[in-house]
Amino acid sequence: MSKAEKARQIVKEFPHTSKKELGKILHQRNPILFKDAEDARYTIRTVTGAAKGNDRVTQTKAYKGPLSIPRGEINDFSPYVVKGSNVGIICDIHLPYHDFDALEIAIKELKKQKIDTLILNGDIIDCYHASDYEKDPNKRNLPGEIAMLCHFLSDLQKSFPKVKIIYKLGNHEERFERYILKKAPALWGFECFELDNLIKIEYLRLMGKPLDIDFVKGKRIIRIGKLAVIHGHEFREGSFSPVNPARGYFIRSFASVIGGDKHRTSEHTEPDINGKLFGAWSIGCLCDLHPLYMPLNKWNLGFSRVIKYEDESFEVKNQKIIGGKIA
């Protein structure tokens, strides 16, 4: 992002703050881009057309409210709204520790069902070497994982040339930026070190063309009509029912919701006091069912498809894969 773009962004974020104070904030956030606060202030004056005027007087006249403090830093948590009506969902692939056969079955079935949207609902790559756990140095490194991901995304675009692809980052993808914060904080703030941008850069380098998919970050919810799509890490650990993951999602959300993360196919439905029915679903995984760190578990292979109707209601077809076949 250029100096001018950064300046426009800070003005939009703090519309009632003097340019002198904005210059200080902009320099603090971008110490490499701007040599000092005055350099940042001059850029702000330039992009706002105030370079020849008295910006402090203009700023005072423009705002007559009771507060002089800048606006608070509010996160945008508005949902990503899916426009399609026949939506495939796959998650927890954990490249390069994926189940190739199960992944192929899921893709072939979703292609057969002529989906118009495909959601990659988190943990598509494992980010093994960016985790906090003890690591085997012989395992595939992060550049190798991202290279495999790029080839996988290319395969998806070939299989679904007219399908909107949405990639929601899960807890395994978030390992990467946490690693930067802990191990290399001096690099924090460079947009090229945000995982989605890094994937785009590597995809362009390896495939020779831009990556045309949407990324959903920061634990934002995806909405398919009245159904909320989460990965599952949005809720803290300890929030899930011992009955099944779907019931745990319902207890925390009190809404119709579908998610992954727990590697199990499950369903829970419940009416409210007026008899309106709500449902929650958890999706199976498409990774190795017996990893060395947890060979004994209750996981199963699976994927899902959601059909959205004109009134925003929906139907969930939650599929298991057992013995190489869709159950």
Short mmCIF file of C-alpha atoms in Angstrom, two decimals:
data_model
loop_
_atom_site.label_atom_id
_atom_site.label_comp_id
_atom_site.label_asym_id
_atom_site.label_seq_id
_atom_site.Cartn_x
_atom_site.Cartn_y
_atom_site.Cartn_z
CA MET A 1 0.00 0.00 0.00
CA SER A 2 1.43 3.43 -1.00
CA LYS A 3 2.00 6.42 1.30
CA ALA A 4 -1.03 8.18 -0.15
CA GLU A 5 -3.25 5.13 0.33
CA LYS A 6 -2.10 4.79 3.95
CA ALA A 7 -2.83 8.48 4.50
CA ARG A 8 -6.35 8.23 3.06
CA GLN A 9 -6.98 5.18 5.24
CA ILE A 10 -5.97 6.95 8.47
CA VAL A 11 -8.10 10.01 7.62
CA LYS A 12 -11.09 7.75 7.07
CA GLU A 13 -10.41 5.93 10.34
CA PHE A 14 -10.05 9.11 12.43
CA PRO A 15 -12.13 11.75 10.61
CA HIS A 16 -12.30 14.17 13.57
CA THR A 17 -8.62 14.20 14.55
CA SER A 18 -6.17 16.96 13.64
CA LYS A 19 -3.67 16.24 10.92
CA LYS A 20 -0.81 16.75 13.34
CA GLU A 21 -2.10 13.93 15.55
CA LEU A 22 -2.90 11.81 12.51
CA GLY A 23 0.69 12.27 11.37
CA LYS A 24 1.96 10.89 14.68
CA ILE A 25 -0.37 7.87 14.48
CA LEU A 26 0.50 7.20 10.84
CA HIS A 27 4.24 7.36 11.52
CA GLN A 28 3.93 5.07 14.55
CA ARG A 29 2.08 2.48 12.46
CA ASN A 30 4.38 2.80 9.42
CA PRO A 31 7.85 3.82 10.65
CA ILE A 32 9.55 2.47 7.53
CA LEU A 33 7.21 4.10 5.04
CA PHE A 34 7.29 7.55 6.70
CA LYS A 35 10.62 8.95 7.98
CA ASP A 36 8.93 10.98 10.73
CA ALA A 37 5.56 12.32 11.90
CA GLU A 38 5.96 15.51 9.83
CA ASP A 39 6.48 13.45 6.66
CA ALA A 40 3.27 11.56 7.45
CA ARG A 41 1.43 14.84 8.22
CA TYR A 42 2.53 16.36 4.91
CA THR A 43 1.19 13.32 3.03
CA ILE A 44 -2.13 13.60 4.87
CA ARG A 45 -2.34 17.32 4.00
CA THR A 46 -1.60 16.50 0.38
CA VAL A 47 -4.26 13.80 -0.06
CA THR A 48 -6.89 15.92 1.72
CA GLY A 49 -6.14 19.03 -0.33
CA ALA A 50 -5.12 21.00 2.77
CA ALA A 51 -1.48 21.59 1.83
CA LYS A 52 -2.16 25.31 1.19
CA GLY A 53 -4.76 25.88 3.90
CA ASN A 54 -5.05 25.97 7.65
CA ASP A 55 -6.04 22.36 8.30
CA ARG A 56 -6.48 22.83 12.05
CA VAL A 57 -9.08 25.58 11.55
CA THR A 58 -10.81 23.58 8.83
CA GLN A 59 -10.87 20.49 11.04
CA THR A 60 -12.43 22.47 13.92
CA LYS A 61 -15.13 23.94 11.72
CA ALA A 62 -15.98 20.55 10.24
CA TYR A 63 -16.76 18.95 13.63
CA LYS A 64 -18.82 20.63 16.37
CA GLY A 65 -19.52 17.61 18.59
CA PRO A 66 -18.72 17.30 22.31
CA LEU A 67 -15.84 14.82 21.94
CA SER A 68 -12.27 15.67 20.96
CA ILE A 69 -10.91 12.13 21.23
CA PRO A 70 -10.49 10.01 18.04
CA ARG A 71 -12.93 7.25 17.20
CA GLY A 72 -12.29 3.92 18.96
CA GLU A 73 -10.68 1.08 17.06
CA ILE A 74 -13.68 -1.10 16.21
CA ASN A 75 -13.18 -4.42 14.41
CA ASP A 76 -15.37 -5.11 11.40
CA PHE A 77 -17.07 -8.42 12.20
CA SER A 78 -19.82 -8.17 9.60
CA PRO A 79 -20.50 -11.58 8.02
CA TYR A 80 -19.40 -12.60 4.56
CA VAL A 81 -22.68 -13.23 2.70
CA VAL A 82 -22.72 -16.00 0.11
CA LYS A 83 -24.64 -15.12 -3.04
CA GLY A 84 -24.90 -18.65 -4.42
CA SER A 85 -27.65 -21.14 -3.66
CA ASN A 86 -25.88 -24.51 -4.09
CA VAL A 87 -22.87 -24.43 -1.80
CA GLY A 88 -20.25 -27.11 -1.21
CA ILE A 89 -18.24 -27.09 2.03
CA ILE A 90 -14.99 -28.95 2.64
CA CYS A 91 -12.70 -28.45 5.62
CA ASP A 92 -9.91 -29.88 7.75
CA ILE A 93 -7.87 -31.20 4.84
CA HIS A 94 -4.57 -30.41 6.60
CA LEU A 95 -2.38 -30.48 3.50
CA PRO A 96 0.03 -32.30 3.18
CA TYR A 97 -1.57 -34.77 5.64
CA HIS A 98 -4.73 -35.18 3.55
CA ASP A 99 -6.65 -38.32 2.66
CA PHE A 100 -6.23 -38.22 -1.13
CA ASP A 101 -9.03 -40.68 -1.92
CA ALA A 102 -11.58 -39.01 0.36
CA LEU A 103 -10.70 -35.57 -0.98
CA GLU A 104 -11.15 -36.78 -4.55
CA ILE A 105 -14.51 -38.37 -3.69
CA ALA A 106 -15.75 -35.12 -2.16
CA ILE A 107 -14.65 -33.00 -5.12
CA LYS A 108 -16.16 -35.39 -7.66
CA GLU A 109 -19.48 -35.46 -5.81
CA LEU A 110 -19.68 -31.68 -5.46
CA LYS A 111 -18.85 -31.31 -9.14
CA LYS A 112 -21.60 -33.84 -9.95
CA GLN A 113 -24.06 -31.80 -7.86
CA LYS A 114 -23.18 -28.68 -9.93
CA ILE A 115 -22.43 -26.40 -6.98
CA ASP A 116 -22.15 -22.67 -7.68
CA THR A 117 -20.05 -21.87 -4.59
CA LEU A 118 -17.29 -23.77 -2.78
CA ILE A 119 -16.27 -22.88 0.79
CA LEU A 120 -12.88 -24.08 1.99
CA ASN A 121 -13.86 -23.91 5.64
CA GLY A 122 -10.54 -23.73 7.44
CA ASP A 123 -7.52 -25.91 8.20
CA ILE A 124 -6.89 -26.53 4.51
CA ILE A 125 -3.16 -26.53 5.25
CA ASP A 126 -1.58 -27.78 8.46
CA CYS A 127 1.15 -25.13 9.04
CA TYR A 128 2.98 -27.88 10.91
CA HIS A 129 6.27 -26.06 11.46
CA ALA A 130 4.49 -22.89 12.65
CA SER A 131 2.71 -24.73 15.48
CA ASP A 132 3.55 -24.42 19.18
CA TYR A 133 4.05 -28.17 19.52
CA GLU A 134 7.29 -30.12 19.29
CA LYS A 135 8.05 -30.67 15.62
CA ASP A 136 9.75 -33.40 13.60
CA PRO A 137 12.36 -31.59 11.44
CA ASN A 138 11.91 -34.24 8.75
CA LYS A 139 8.27 -33.23 8.17
CA ARG A 140 7.37 -31.07 5.18
CA ASN A 141 8.30 -27.40 5.68
CA LEU A 142 5.98 -24.42 5.34
CA PRO A 143 7.09 -23.40 1.82
CA GLY A 144 6.35 -26.97 0.73
CA GLU A 145 2.89 -26.82 2.32
CA ILE A 146 2.03 -23.54 0.61
CA ALA A 147 3.32 -24.83 -2.73
CA MET A 148 1.05 -27.86 -2.39
CA LEU A 149 -1.83 -25.58 -1.45
CA CYS A 150 -1.26 -23.49 -4.59
CA HIS A 151 -1.40 -26.60 -6.78
CA PHE A 152 -4.54 -27.73 -4.95
CA LEU A 153 -6.22 -24.35 -5.50
CA SER A 154 -5.25 -24.54 -9.16
CA ASP A 155 -6.83 -28.01 -9.38
CA LEU A 156 -10.02 -26.66 -7.81
CA GLN A 157 -10.25 -23.79 -10.27
CA LYS A 158 -9.87 -26.24 -13.14
CA SER A 159 -12.54 -28.54 -11.67
CA PHE A 160 -14.89 -25.65 -10.87
CA PRO A 161 -14.15 -22.96 -13.50
CA LYS A 162 -17.39 -21.02 -12.93
CA VAL A 163 -17.71 -21.60 -9.18
CA LYS A 164 -17.07 -18.91 -6.56
CA ILE A 165 -14.36 -20.19 -4.20
CA ILE A 166 -14.19 -18.80 -0.65
CA TYR A 167 -11.30 -19.65 1.70
CA LYS A 168 -12.03 -19.13 5.41
CA LEU A 169 -8.88 -19.27 7.49
CA GLY A 170 -9.02 -21.71 10.41
CA ASN A 171 -6.92 -22.18 13.53
CA HIS A 172 -4.16 -24.00 11.62
CA GLU A 173 -3.82 -21.14 9.13
CA GLU A 174 -3.72 -18.71 12.06
CA ARG A 175 -0.62 -20.50 13.31
CA PHE A 176 1.40 -18.64 10.68
CA GLU A 177 0.67 -15.10 11.85
CA ARG A 178 0.98 -16.13 15.51
CA TYR A 179 4.43 -17.47 14.64
CA ILE A 180 5.40 -14.11 13.11
CA LEU A 181 4.19 -12.28 16.22
CA LYS A 182 6.13 -14.56 18.58
CA LYS A 183 9.31 -15.24 16.62
CA ALA A 184 9.72 -12.26 14.27
CA PRO A 185 7.67 -9.31 15.61
CA ALA A 186 9.79 -6.85 13.58
CA LEU A 187 8.09 -8.22 10.45
CA TRP A 188 4.58 -7.68 11.84
CA GLY A 189 2.68 -5.09 9.84
CA PHE A 190 4.10 -5.98 6.42
CA GLU A 191 1.10 -7.00 4.34
CA CYS A 192 3.18 -9.53 2.41
CA PHE A 193 3.51 -11.52 5.66
CA GLU A 194 -0.25 -11.90 6.07
CA LEU A 195 -0.99 -15.49 5.08
CA ASP A 196 -3.63 -14.71 2.46
CA ASN A 197 -1.27 -12.29 0.70
CA LEU A 198 1.62 -14.73 0.94
CA ILE A 199 -0.55 -17.42 -0.69
CA LYS A 200 -1.49 -14.99 -3.48
CA ILE A 201 2.18 -14.11 -4.07
CA GLU A 202 3.26 -17.75 -4.19
CA TYR A 203 0.32 -18.69 -6.42
CA LEU A 204 1.28 -15.97 -8.91
CA ARG A 205 4.90 -17.10 -8.83
CA LEU A 206 4.13 -20.79 -9.27
CA MET A 207 1.11 -20.65 -11.56
CA GLY A 208 1.89 -17.52 -13.51
CA LYS A 209 -1.54 -15.97 -12.96
CA PRO A 210 -3.45 -14.21 -10.15
CA LEU A 211 -5.44 -16.23 -7.62
CA ASP A 212 -9.13 -15.40 -8.00
CA ILE A 213 -10.69 -16.47 -4.70
CA ASP A 214 -12.04 -14.62 -1.65
CA PHE A 215 -10.36 -14.96 1.74
CA VAL A 216 -12.34 -14.64 4.98
CA LYS A 217 -10.12 -13.81 7.97
CA GLY A 218 -10.35 -12.86 11.62
CA LYS A 219 -12.91 -15.49 12.64
CA ARG A 220 -15.61 -13.73 10.56
CA ILE A 221 -18.81 -15.70 10.04
CA ILE A 222 -19.97 -16.73 6.58
CA ARG A 223 -23.73 -16.67 5.97
CA ILE A 224 -25.67 -18.90 3.58
CA GLY A 225 -29.14 -17.46 3.97
CA LYS A 226 -30.18 -18.09 7.58
CA LEU A 227 -27.31 -20.53 8.17
CA ALA A 228 -24.07 -19.34 9.80
CA VAL A 229 -20.87 -21.04 8.68
CA ILE A 230 -17.99 -21.16 11.16
CA HIS A 231 -14.79 -23.15 11.19
CA GLY A 232 -15.23 -24.03 14.87
CA HIS A 233 -12.25 -22.32 16.52
CA GLU A 234 -14.34 -19.17 16.97
CA PHE A 235 -15.50 -20.66 20.28
CA ARG A 236 -12.99 -21.31 23.05
CA GLU A 237 -12.11 -24.84 24.01
CA GLY A 238 -14.27 -26.40 26.71
CA SER A 239 -17.48 -25.13 25.12
CA PHE A 240 -18.48 -28.37 23.44
CA SER A 241 -20.97 -30.93 24.62
CA PRO A 242 -19.78 -34.48 25.26
CA VAL A 243 -22.76 -35.63 23.15
CA ASN A 244 -21.50 -34.32 19.80
CA PRO A 245 -19.82 -31.22 18.31
CA ALA A 246 -23.05 -30.00 16.65
CA ARG A 247 -24.80 -29.66 20.00
CA GLY A 248 -21.78 -27.76 21.32
CA TYR A 249 -22.01 -25.31 18.41
CA PHE A 250 -25.73 -24.86 19.07
CA ILE A 251 -25.27 -24.22 22.80
CA ARG A 252 -22.75 -21.47 22.09
CA SER A 253 -24.57 -19.85 19.16
CA PHE A 254 -28.30 -20.45 19.77
CA ALA A 255 -28.70 -20.23 16.00
CA SER A 256 -28.57 -22.42 12.93
CA VAL A 257 -24.88 -23.06 12.37
CA ILE A 258 -22.52 -25.43 10.56
CA GLY A 259 -18.83 -25.89 11.24
CA GLY A 260 -15.81 -28.15 11.06
CA ASP A 261 -12.70 -28.27 13.26
CA LYS A 262 -13.82 -31.30 15.32
CA HIS A 263 -13.41 -33.79 12.42
CA ARG A 264 -16.78 -35.41 13.16
CA THR A 265 -20.10 -35.55 11.32
CA SER A 266 -22.97 -34.75 13.67
CA GLU A 267 -26.35 -33.01 13.80
CA HIS A 268 -28.48 -31.37 16.48
CA THR A 269 -31.93 -29.77 16.03
CA GLU A 270 -34.00 -27.96 18.65
CA PRO A 271 -37.16 -25.76 18.63
CA ASP A 272 -37.50 -22.44 20.41
CA ILE A 273 -40.46 -21.48 22.60
CA ASN A 274 -42.48 -20.56 19.50
CA GLY A 275 -41.79 -23.86 17.81
CA LYS A 276 -39.28 -22.45 15.31
CA LEU A 277 -36.72 -25.13 14.54
CA PHE A 278 -32.99 -24.43 14.67
CA GLY A 279 -30.26 -26.82 13.56
CA ALA A 280 -26.54 -27.27 14.04
CA TRP A 281 -24.18 -29.47 12.06
CA SER A 282 -20.53 -30.45 12.28
CA ILE A 283 -18.64 -31.63 9.20
CA GLY A 284 -16.22 -34.54 8.93
CA CYS A 285 -12.61 -34.04 7.90
CA LEU A 286 -10.63 -34.97 4.78
CA CYS A 287 -7.29 -35.64 6.48
CA ASP A 288 -5.44 -38.61 7.93
CA LEU A 289 -7.72 -40.17 10.54
CA HIS A 290 -4.84 -41.58 12.58
CA PRO A 291 -2.11 -38.94 12.97
CA LEU A 292 0.78 -39.79 15.25
CA TYR A 293 -0.22 -37.16 17.81
CA MET A 294 -3.74 -38.65 18.18
CA PRO A 295 -4.07 -42.09 16.56
CA LEU A 296 -7.12 -43.03 18.65
CA ASN A 297 -10.05 -40.65 18.16
CA LYS A 298 -13.69 -40.36 17.05
CA TRP A 299 -12.97 -38.67 13.72
CA ASN A 300 -14.60 -39.51 10.40
CA LEU A 301 -14.21 -38.43 6.80
CA GLY A 302 -16.87 -36.19 5.31
CA PHE A 303 -18.02 -33.00 3.57
CA SER A 304 -21.24 -31.05 3.20
CA ARG A 305 -23.54 -29.30 0.74
CA VAL A 306 -26.05 -26.54 1.56
CA ILE A 307 -29.00 -25.63 -0.63
CA LYS A 308 -30.34 -22.11 -0.08
CA TYR A 309 -33.93 -21.26 -1.03
CA GLU A 310 -35.44 -17.93 -2.09
CA ASP A 311 -36.78 -17.17 1.40
CA GLU A 312 -33.24 -17.62 2.84
CA SER A 313 -34.17 -20.99 4.38
CA PHE A 314 -31.80 -23.86 3.67
CA GLU A 315 -31.25 -27.59 3.55
CA VAL A 316 -28.07 -29.27 4.75
CA LYS A 317 -26.80 -32.47 3.17
CA ASN A 318 -24.06 -33.59 5.54
CA GLN A 319 -22.16 -36.50 3.99
CA LYS A 320 -19.89 -39.14 5.49
CA ILE A 321 -17.29 -41.08 3.51
CA ILE A 322 -16.94 -44.67 4.74
CA GLY A 323 -14.97 -47.40 3.03
CA GLY A 324 -14.26 -45.24 0.00
CA LYS A 325 -17.95 -44.48 -0.58
CA ILE A 326 -20.40 -41.73 0.32
CA ALA A 327 -22.61 -43.03 3.14
#
